[in-house]
Amino acid sequence: MAEPLHILCLLQDLPDLATSAFGPFVLHPVGHLDEARLLLRHQRLDASLLDLAQVGGAERLWAWEAWSRLCAESAVVVLDGEPGPALCGRLLQKGAADVLPRREARAETLARVLRVATERRRLDLAARQAHGVDLATGLPNRAQLLEHMNHLLALREREPAAMGLIVLRLGGLGGVESRMGQESAQVVRRKAAVRLRAALRASDVVASLGGNEFAVLLAWIDAGDSVGRVAQKLVAALVRPYAVAGQNVVLAVSQGAGQYPAHGKAADVLLSRALAMLEDQGLPVSPGAGRAANDD
């Protein structure tokens, strides 16, 4: 029997997928986005099924701080009343795997779409892992970061030394894209990547986790508070205004961290710990995030 697919469901009514030939499926119903964020922290997901009516609309979905992570860790299928070409295009650009009209959301159709979207995501991840680079920023991607961490952790078993992992999230990037376009948002991501690399040692690694998230691997640290000091330095670098298309754009930044060996001895454990801390912190209040600075 095939491994069951774990599906996050934010819907008014759960579909009956128990007898589908495309299964088996394990459904994880949630009532709102905050509940979805908590589930994402503790449950491995293969796909997510979201109804825009239950979410509160596309703009709210894109502004949700866990949207990028949800798309990175599951194949996201979105339902809407009558999604037009513009909405479908935006959702796909934002990371959704598929968009369906609500009238077509019969159980067997959903089962097929979820299975195909999950398999497509698996193949895409394999291709990205082979490439190893986030094309928008030129940084190593998540798979390459984990591979590098595994090599470094194996070395640490023979030559013990502390190391740290910092995860950073840019708040307001969705607002930049809505106001100024996707290319402007990518320009901000590239500028953020340059700032991160400039603020670190040659031995440290900056990686893209996709969307609005970056990771920084500190190959060695010499004191317990080193990770916190570096994180503050990186946040200070990222919150400075970005000059884009003649405007100064200001973002909010949140961060999470993990340390080896204090918080784990495996790459995925350290990354999960840093992401969980990021979710606990939430996004800092920043009224100007994603908008032009007043002092440009």
mmCIF file of C-alpha atoms in Angstrom, residues 63-232:
data_model
loop_
_atom_site.group_PDB
_atom_site.id
_atom_site.type_symbol
_atom_site.label_atom_id
_atom_site.label_comp_id
_atom_site.label_asym_id
_atom_site.label_seq_id
_atom_site.Cartn_x
_atom_site.Cartn_y
_atom_site.Cartn_z
ATOM 1 C CA ALA A 63 -0.090 38.521 3.836
ATOM 2 C CA TRP A 64 -0.155 35.480 6.147
ATOM 3 C CA GLU A 65 3.315 35.088 7.658
ATOM 4 C CA ALA A 66 3.383 31.293 7.212
ATOM 5 C CA TRP A 67 2.335 31.295 3.519
ATOM 6 C CA SER A 68 5.866 30.877 2.143
ATOM 7 C CA ARG A 69 6.608 28.041 4.528
ATOM 8 C CA LEU A 70 3.329 26.284 3.689
ATOM 9 C CA CYS A 71 4.181 26.421 -0.035
ATOM 10 C CA ALA A 72 7.742 25.253 0.651
ATOM 11 C CA GLU A 73 6.637 22.250 2.702
ATOM 12 C CA SER A 74 3.436 21.149 0.927
ATOM 13 C CA ALA A 75 1.666 21.275 -2.430
ATOM 14 C CA VAL A 76 -0.987 23.975 -1.931
ATOM 15 C CA VAL A 77 -4.311 23.640 -3.786
ATOM 16 C CA VAL A 78 -6.653 26.644 -3.569
ATOM 17 C CA LEU A 79 -10.437 26.673 -4.087
ATOM 18 C CA ASP A 80 -12.437 29.750 -5.125
ATOM 19 C CA GLY A 81 -15.860 30.502 -6.555
ATOM 20 C CA GLU A 82 -14.897 31.291 -10.148
ATOM 21 C CA PRO A 83 -11.139 31.969 -10.241
ATOM 22 C CA GLY A 84 -10.211 34.038 -13.285
ATOM 23 C CA PRO A 85 -6.902 34.020 -15.174
ATOM 24 C CA ALA A 86 -5.459 36.935 -13.164
ATOM 25 C CA LEU A 87 -6.152 35.342 -9.780
ATOM 26 C CA CYS A 88 -4.917 31.933 -10.945
ATOM 27 C CA GLY A 89 -1.728 33.485 -12.261
ATOM 28 C CA ARG A 90 -1.059 35.382 -9.033
ATOM 29 C CA LEU A 91 -1.683 32.315 -6.883
ATOM 30 C CA LEU A 92 0.695 30.220 -8.961
ATOM 31 C CA GLN A 93 3.328 32.983 -8.833
ATOM 32 C CA LYS A 94 2.919 33.107 -5.064
ATOM 33 C CA GLY A 95 3.626 29.384 -4.760
ATOM 34 C CA ALA A 96 0.287 27.563 -5.068
ATOM 35 C CA ALA A 97 0.370 24.257 -6.939
ATOM 36 C CA ASP A 98 -3.151 24.454 -8.414
ATOM 37 C CA VAL A 99 -6.380 26.482 -8.345
ATOM 38 C CA LEU A 100 -9.859 24.952 -8.702
ATOM 39 C CA PRO A 101 -13.379 26.390 -9.004
ATOM 40 C CA ARG A 102 -15.407 25.350 -5.978
ATOM 41 C CA ARG A 103 -18.059 23.737 -8.224
ATOM 42 C CA GLU A 104 -15.439 21.252 -9.474
ATOM 43 C CA ALA A 105 -14.301 20.278 -5.978
ATOM 44 C CA ARG A 106 -15.892 16.844 -5.957
ATOM 45 C CA ALA A 107 -14.171 14.235 -3.811
ATOM 46 C CA GLU A 108 -12.618 12.212 -6.631
ATOM 47 C CA THR A 109 -11.468 15.344 -8.465
ATOM 48 C CA LEU A 110 -9.840 16.663 -5.291
ATOM 49 C CA ALA A 111 -8.176 13.308 -4.665
ATOM 50 C CA ARG A 112 -6.668 13.273 -8.157
ATOM 51 C CA VAL A 113 -5.554 16.916 -7.986
ATOM 52 C CA LEU A 114 -3.947 16.422 -4.564
ATOM 53 C CA ARG A 115 -2.106 13.283 -5.662
ATOM 54 C CA VAL A 116 -0.851 14.895 -8.895
ATOM 55 C CA ALA A 117 0.167 18.126 -7.139
ATOM 56 C CA THR A 118 2.069 16.166 -4.503
ATOM 57 C CA GLU A 119 3.898 14.092 -7.095
ATOM 58 C CA ARG A 120 4.703 17.192 -9.160
ATOM 59 C CA ARG A 121 6.124 18.857 -6.049
ATOM 60 C CA ARG A 122 8.244 15.781 -5.292
ATOM 61 C CA LEU A 123 9.720 15.846 -8.798
ATOM 62 C CA ASP A 124 10.292 19.604 -8.587
ATOM 63 C CA LEU A 125 12.120 19.217 -5.267
ATOM 64 C CA ALA A 126 14.320 16.515 -6.777
ATOM 65 C CA ALA A 127 15.195 18.823 -9.675
ATOM 66 C CA ARG A 128 15.885 21.741 -7.339
ATOM 67 C CA GLN A 129 18.038 19.531 -5.137
ATOM 68 C CA ALA A 130 20.074 18.515 -8.166
ATOM 69 C CA HIS A 131 20.505 22.175 -9.118
ATOM 70 C CA GLY A 132 21.169 23.268 -5.542
ATOM 71 C CA VAL A 133 20.690 27.019 -6.127
ATOM 72 C CA ASP A 134 17.847 29.505 -5.704
ATOM 73 C CA LEU A 135 17.849 31.110 -9.147
ATOM 74 C CA ALA A 136 16.414 34.451 -7.980
ATOM 75 C CA THR A 137 19.214 35.178 -5.486
ATOM 76 C CA GLY A 138 22.056 32.873 -6.479
ATOM 77 C CA LEU A 139 22.070 31.466 -2.943
ATOM 78 C CA PRO A 140 22.088 27.771 -2.002
ATOM 79 C CA ASN A 141 18.547 26.478 -1.607
ATOM 80 C CA ARG A 142 17.050 24.563 1.329
ATOM 81 C CA ALA A 143 18.193 21.159 0.076
ATOM 82 C CA GLN A 144 21.744 22.384 -0.480
ATOM 83 C CA LEU A 145 21.786 23.999 2.972
ATOM 84 C CA LEU A 146 20.715 20.756 4.650
ATOM 85 C CA GLU A 147 23.324 18.804 2.700
ATOM 86 C CA HIS A 148 26.044 21.258 3.745
ATOM 87 C CA MET A 149 24.869 21.084 7.365
ATOM 88 C CA ASN A 150 24.994 17.289 7.309
ATOM 89 C CA HIS A 151 28.606 17.351 6.099
ATOM 90 C CA LEU A 152 29.544 19.920 8.731
ATOM 91 C CA LEU A 153 27.764 17.999 11.493
ATOM 92 C CA ALA A 154 29.646 14.834 10.539
ATOM 93 C CA LEU A 155 32.879 16.811 10.893
ATOM 94 C CA ARG A 156 31.742 18.116 14.281
ATOM 95 C CA GLU A 157 31.393 14.547 15.532
ATOM 96 C CA ARG A 158 35.147 14.123 14.991
ATOM 97 C CA GLU A 159 36.172 17.691 15.842
ATOM 98 C CA PRO A 160 33.647 19.026 18.388
ATOM 99 C CA ALA A 161 32.775 22.716 18.080
ATOM 100 C CA ALA A 162 29.583 24.729 18.501
ATOM 101 C CA MET A 163 27.721 26.051 15.463
ATOM 102 C CA GLY A 164 24.562 28.075 14.935
ATOM 103 C CA LEU A 165 21.662 28.422 12.512
ATOM 104 C CA ILE A 166 19.634 31.627 12.090
ATOM 105 C CA VAL A 167 16.391 31.891 10.092
ATOM 106 C CA LEU A 168 15.196 35.337 8.976
ATOM 107 C CA ARG A 169 11.815 36.330 7.542
ATOM 108 C CA LEU A 170 11.204 39.532 5.589
ATOM 109 C CA GLY A 171 7.825 41.058 6.421
ATOM 110 C CA GLY A 172 6.208 43.293 3.826
ATOM 111 C CA LEU A 173 7.643 41.619 0.739
ATOM 112 C CA GLY A 174 4.122 40.745 -0.389
ATOM 113 C CA GLY A 175 3.215 44.420 -0.187
ATOM 114 C CA VAL A 176 6.172 45.301 -2.400
ATOM 115 C CA GLU A 177 5.000 42.800 -5.000
ATOM 116 C CA SER A 178 1.399 44.038 -4.862
ATOM 117 C CA ARG A 179 2.397 47.698 -5.267
ATOM 118 C CA MET A 180 5.487 47.510 -7.460
ATOM 119 C CA GLY A 181 5.403 44.117 -9.182
ATOM 120 C CA GLN A 182 7.130 40.766 -8.878
ATOM 121 C CA GLU A 183 10.448 41.938 -10.322
ATOM 122 C CA SER A 184 10.738 44.675 -7.680
ATOM 123 C CA ALA A 185 10.129 42.091 -4.962
ATOM 124 C CA GLN A 186 12.881 39.919 -6.454
ATOM 125 C CA VAL A 187 15.211 42.936 -6.501
ATOM 126 C CA VAL A 188 14.602 43.351 -2.762
ATOM 127 C CA ARG A 189 15.354 39.656 -2.181
ATOM 128 C CA ARG A 190 18.612 39.951 -4.123
ATOM 129 C CA LYS A 191 19.617 43.080 -2.206
ATOM 130 C CA ALA A 192 18.816 41.315 1.080
ATOM 131 C CA ALA A 193 21.006 38.375 0.030
ATOM 132 C CA VAL A 194 23.905 40.738 -0.715
ATOM 133 C CA ARG A 195 23.544 42.416 2.689
ATOM 134 C CA LEU A 196 23.549 39.082 4.491
ATOM 135 C CA ARG A 197 26.690 37.869 2.740
ATOM 136 C CA ALA A 198 28.448 41.184 3.393
ATOM 137 C CA ALA A 199 27.709 40.969 7.130
ATOM 138 C CA LEU A 200 29.176 37.483 7.631
ATOM 139 C CA ARG A 201 32.494 35.658 7.639
ATOM 140 C CA ALA A 202 33.685 33.741 4.599
ATOM 141 C CA SER A 203 33.167 30.470 6.499
ATOM 142 C CA ASP A 204 29.457 31.169 7.102
ATOM 143 C CA VAL A 205 26.730 30.139 4.652
ATOM 144 C CA VAL A 206 23.689 32.145 3.534
ATOM 145 C CA ALA A 207 20.837 30.158 1.951
ATOM 146 C CA SER A 208 17.382 30.896 0.578
ATOM 147 C CA LEU A 209 14.494 28.949 2.096
ATOM 148 C CA GLY A 210 12.180 30.285 -0.606
ATOM 149 C CA GLY A 211 9.753 33.189 -0.641
ATOM 150 C CA ASN A 212 10.574 35.668 2.099
ATOM 151 C CA GLU A 213 12.834 33.469 4.244
ATOM 152 C CA PHE A 214 16.610 33.116 4.486
ATOM 153 C CA ALA A 215 18.872 30.932 6.616
ATOM 154 C CA VAL A 216 22.381 31.651 7.881
ATOM 155 C CA LEU A 217 24.664 28.830 8.998
ATOM 156 C CA LEU A 218 27.411 29.944 11.390
ATOM 157 C CA ALA A 219 30.107 27.318 10.874
ATOM 158 C CA TRP A 220 31.509 27.891 14.345
ATOM 159 C CA ILE A 221 30.641 30.046 17.346
ATOM 160 C CA ASP A 222 32.833 30.779 20.345
ATOM 161 C CA ALA A 223 30.288 31.831 22.980
ATOM 162 C CA GLY A 224 26.727 31.058 23.963
ATOM 163 C CA ASP A 225 25.446 34.489 22.995
ATOM 164 C CA SER A 226 27.270 34.660 19.641
ATOM 165 C CA VAL A 227 24.210 33.547 17.673
ATOM 166 C CA GLY A 228 22.047 36.233 19.265
ATOM 167 C CA ARG A 229 24.600 38.953 18.553
ATOM 168 C CA VAL A 230 24.955 37.899 14.923
ATOM 169 C CA ALA A 231 21.164 37.706 14.522
ATOM 170 C CA GLN A 232 20.800 41.279 15.804
#
